Short mmCIF file of C-alpha atoms in Angstrom, two decimals:
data_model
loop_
_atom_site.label_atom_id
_atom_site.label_comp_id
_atom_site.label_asym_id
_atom_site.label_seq_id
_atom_site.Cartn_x
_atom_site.Cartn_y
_atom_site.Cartn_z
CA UNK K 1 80.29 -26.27 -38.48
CA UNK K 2 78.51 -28.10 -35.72
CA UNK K 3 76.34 -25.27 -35.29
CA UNK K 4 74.72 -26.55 -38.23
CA UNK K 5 74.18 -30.03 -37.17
CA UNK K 6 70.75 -29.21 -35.30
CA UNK K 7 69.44 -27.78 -38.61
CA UNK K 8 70.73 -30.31 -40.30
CA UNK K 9 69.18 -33.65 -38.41
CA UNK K 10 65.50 -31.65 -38.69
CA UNK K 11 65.70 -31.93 -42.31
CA UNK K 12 66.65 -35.55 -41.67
CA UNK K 13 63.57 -35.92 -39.53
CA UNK K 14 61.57 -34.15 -42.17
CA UNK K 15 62.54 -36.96 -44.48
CA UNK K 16 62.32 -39.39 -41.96
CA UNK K 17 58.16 -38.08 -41.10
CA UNK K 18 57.45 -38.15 -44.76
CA UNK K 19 58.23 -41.92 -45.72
CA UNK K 20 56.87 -43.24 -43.04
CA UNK K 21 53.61 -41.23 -43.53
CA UNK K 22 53.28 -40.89 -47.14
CA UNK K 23 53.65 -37.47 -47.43
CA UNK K 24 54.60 -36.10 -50.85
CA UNK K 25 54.47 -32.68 -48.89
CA UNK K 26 56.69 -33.23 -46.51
CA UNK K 27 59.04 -35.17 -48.47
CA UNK K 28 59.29 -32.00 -51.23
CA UNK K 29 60.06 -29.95 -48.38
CA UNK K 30 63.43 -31.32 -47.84
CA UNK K 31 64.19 -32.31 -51.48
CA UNK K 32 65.47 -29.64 -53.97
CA UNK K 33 62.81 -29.99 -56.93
CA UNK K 34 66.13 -30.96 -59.34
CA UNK K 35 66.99 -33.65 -57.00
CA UNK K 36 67.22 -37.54 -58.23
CA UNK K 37 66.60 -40.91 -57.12
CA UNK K 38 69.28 -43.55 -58.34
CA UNK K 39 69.22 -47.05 -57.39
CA UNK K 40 70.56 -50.25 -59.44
CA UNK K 41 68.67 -52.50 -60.27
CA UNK K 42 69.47 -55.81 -62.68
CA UNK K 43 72.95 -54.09 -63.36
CA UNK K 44 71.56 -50.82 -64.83
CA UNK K 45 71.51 -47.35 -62.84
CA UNK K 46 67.75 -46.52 -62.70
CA UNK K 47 67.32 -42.63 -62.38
CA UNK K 48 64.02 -41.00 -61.02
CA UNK K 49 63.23 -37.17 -61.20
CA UNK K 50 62.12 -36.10 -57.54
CA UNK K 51 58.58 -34.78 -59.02
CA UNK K 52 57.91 -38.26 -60.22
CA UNK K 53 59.08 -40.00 -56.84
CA UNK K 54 56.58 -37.67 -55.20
CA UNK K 55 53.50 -38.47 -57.86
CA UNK K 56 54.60 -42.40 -56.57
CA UNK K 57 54.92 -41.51 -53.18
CA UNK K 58 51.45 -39.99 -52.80
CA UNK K 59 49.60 -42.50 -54.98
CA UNK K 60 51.15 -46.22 -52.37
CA UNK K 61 49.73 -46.77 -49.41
CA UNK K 62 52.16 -45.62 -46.85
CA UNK K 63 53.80 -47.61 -44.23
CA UNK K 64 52.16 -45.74 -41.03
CA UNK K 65 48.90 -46.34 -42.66
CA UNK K 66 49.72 -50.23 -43.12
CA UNK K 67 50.56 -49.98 -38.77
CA UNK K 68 54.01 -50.76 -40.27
CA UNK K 69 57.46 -51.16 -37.77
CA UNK K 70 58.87 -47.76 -38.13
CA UNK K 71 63.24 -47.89 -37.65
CA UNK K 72 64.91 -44.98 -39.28
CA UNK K 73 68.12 -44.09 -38.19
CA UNK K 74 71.06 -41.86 -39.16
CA UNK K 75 74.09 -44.06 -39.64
CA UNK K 76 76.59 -40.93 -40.21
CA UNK K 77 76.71 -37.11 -41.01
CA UNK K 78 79.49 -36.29 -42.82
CA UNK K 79 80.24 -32.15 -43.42
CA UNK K 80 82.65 -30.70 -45.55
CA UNK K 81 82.20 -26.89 -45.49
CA UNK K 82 79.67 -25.16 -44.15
CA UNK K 83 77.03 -26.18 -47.07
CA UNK K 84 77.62 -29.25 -47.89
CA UNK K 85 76.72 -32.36 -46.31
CA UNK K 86 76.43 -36.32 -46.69
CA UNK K 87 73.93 -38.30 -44.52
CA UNK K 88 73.65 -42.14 -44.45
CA UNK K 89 70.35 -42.99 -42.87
CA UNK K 90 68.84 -46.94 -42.47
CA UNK K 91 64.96 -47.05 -43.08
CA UNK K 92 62.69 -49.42 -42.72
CA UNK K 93 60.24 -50.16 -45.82
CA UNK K 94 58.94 -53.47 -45.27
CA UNK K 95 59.40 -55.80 -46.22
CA UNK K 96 62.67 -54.31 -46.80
CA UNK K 97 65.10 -52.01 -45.03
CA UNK K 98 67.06 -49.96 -46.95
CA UNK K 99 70.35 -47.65 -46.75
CA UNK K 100 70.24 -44.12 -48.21
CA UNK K 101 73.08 -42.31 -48.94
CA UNK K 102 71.39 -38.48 -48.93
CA UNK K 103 73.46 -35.69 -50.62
CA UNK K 104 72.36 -32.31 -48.71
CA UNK K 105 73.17 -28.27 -49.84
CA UNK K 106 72.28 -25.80 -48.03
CA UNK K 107 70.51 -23.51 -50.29
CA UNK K 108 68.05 -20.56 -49.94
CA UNK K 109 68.55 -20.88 -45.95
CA UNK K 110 67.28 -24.06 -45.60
CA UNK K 111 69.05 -28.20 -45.75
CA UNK K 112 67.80 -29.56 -49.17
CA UNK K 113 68.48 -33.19 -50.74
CA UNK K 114 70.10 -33.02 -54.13
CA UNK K 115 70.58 -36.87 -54.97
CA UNK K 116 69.78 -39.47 -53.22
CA UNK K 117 71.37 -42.87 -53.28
CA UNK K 118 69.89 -46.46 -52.31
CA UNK K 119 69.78 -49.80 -51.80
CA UNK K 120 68.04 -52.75 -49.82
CA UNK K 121 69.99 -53.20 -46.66
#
């Protein structure tokens, strides 16, 4: 299964690249177009669609073209089988920085998010 880790931390970078730069492109690269957002907020689970993250995404002014601090980091990969994976990366969206828990598959030869999971750090 560590064979897989390589492949695995590229999609993470992929992720990574398309936050900090704003790129809807890059960011539905490495998200399976079923894939959800869920965060609480005021004590209700608030679900977004990928497609409409990305319309959001690509409409903000991104954080590389602000001259923002970039700090993403992965916090822990956790495998269990060879498709299936859990990532916990820390990213920096100031003014916040925020802890995603990333649900991966691999699917159709390639790492994909399924659901993400966050909150401010």
């Amino acid at each position: 299964m560590t064979s897989e880790i390589p492949s695995l931390q590229a999609a993470v970078q992929l992720y990574f690249d398309g936050l900090y730069e704003g790129d809807a492109e890059k960011l539905a690269r490495v998200f399976h177009a079923q894939a959800s957002l869920f965060i609480a907020v005021d004590d209700a689970l608030v679900a977004l669609p990928v497609p409409e993250w990305l319309t959001r995404v690509a409409g903000r002014a991104s954080p590389q073209s602000q001259g923002a601090q970039r700090d993403d980091r992965i916090l822990m990969i956790d495998r269990s089988g060879p498709v299936n994976a859990l990532v916990k990366v820390s990213c920096l969206f100031a003014p916040h920085a925020y802890t995603d828990y990333l649900s991966f598959i691999r699917f159709d030869g390639r790492w994909q998010i399924v659901a993400k999971s966050y909150g401010i750090s």
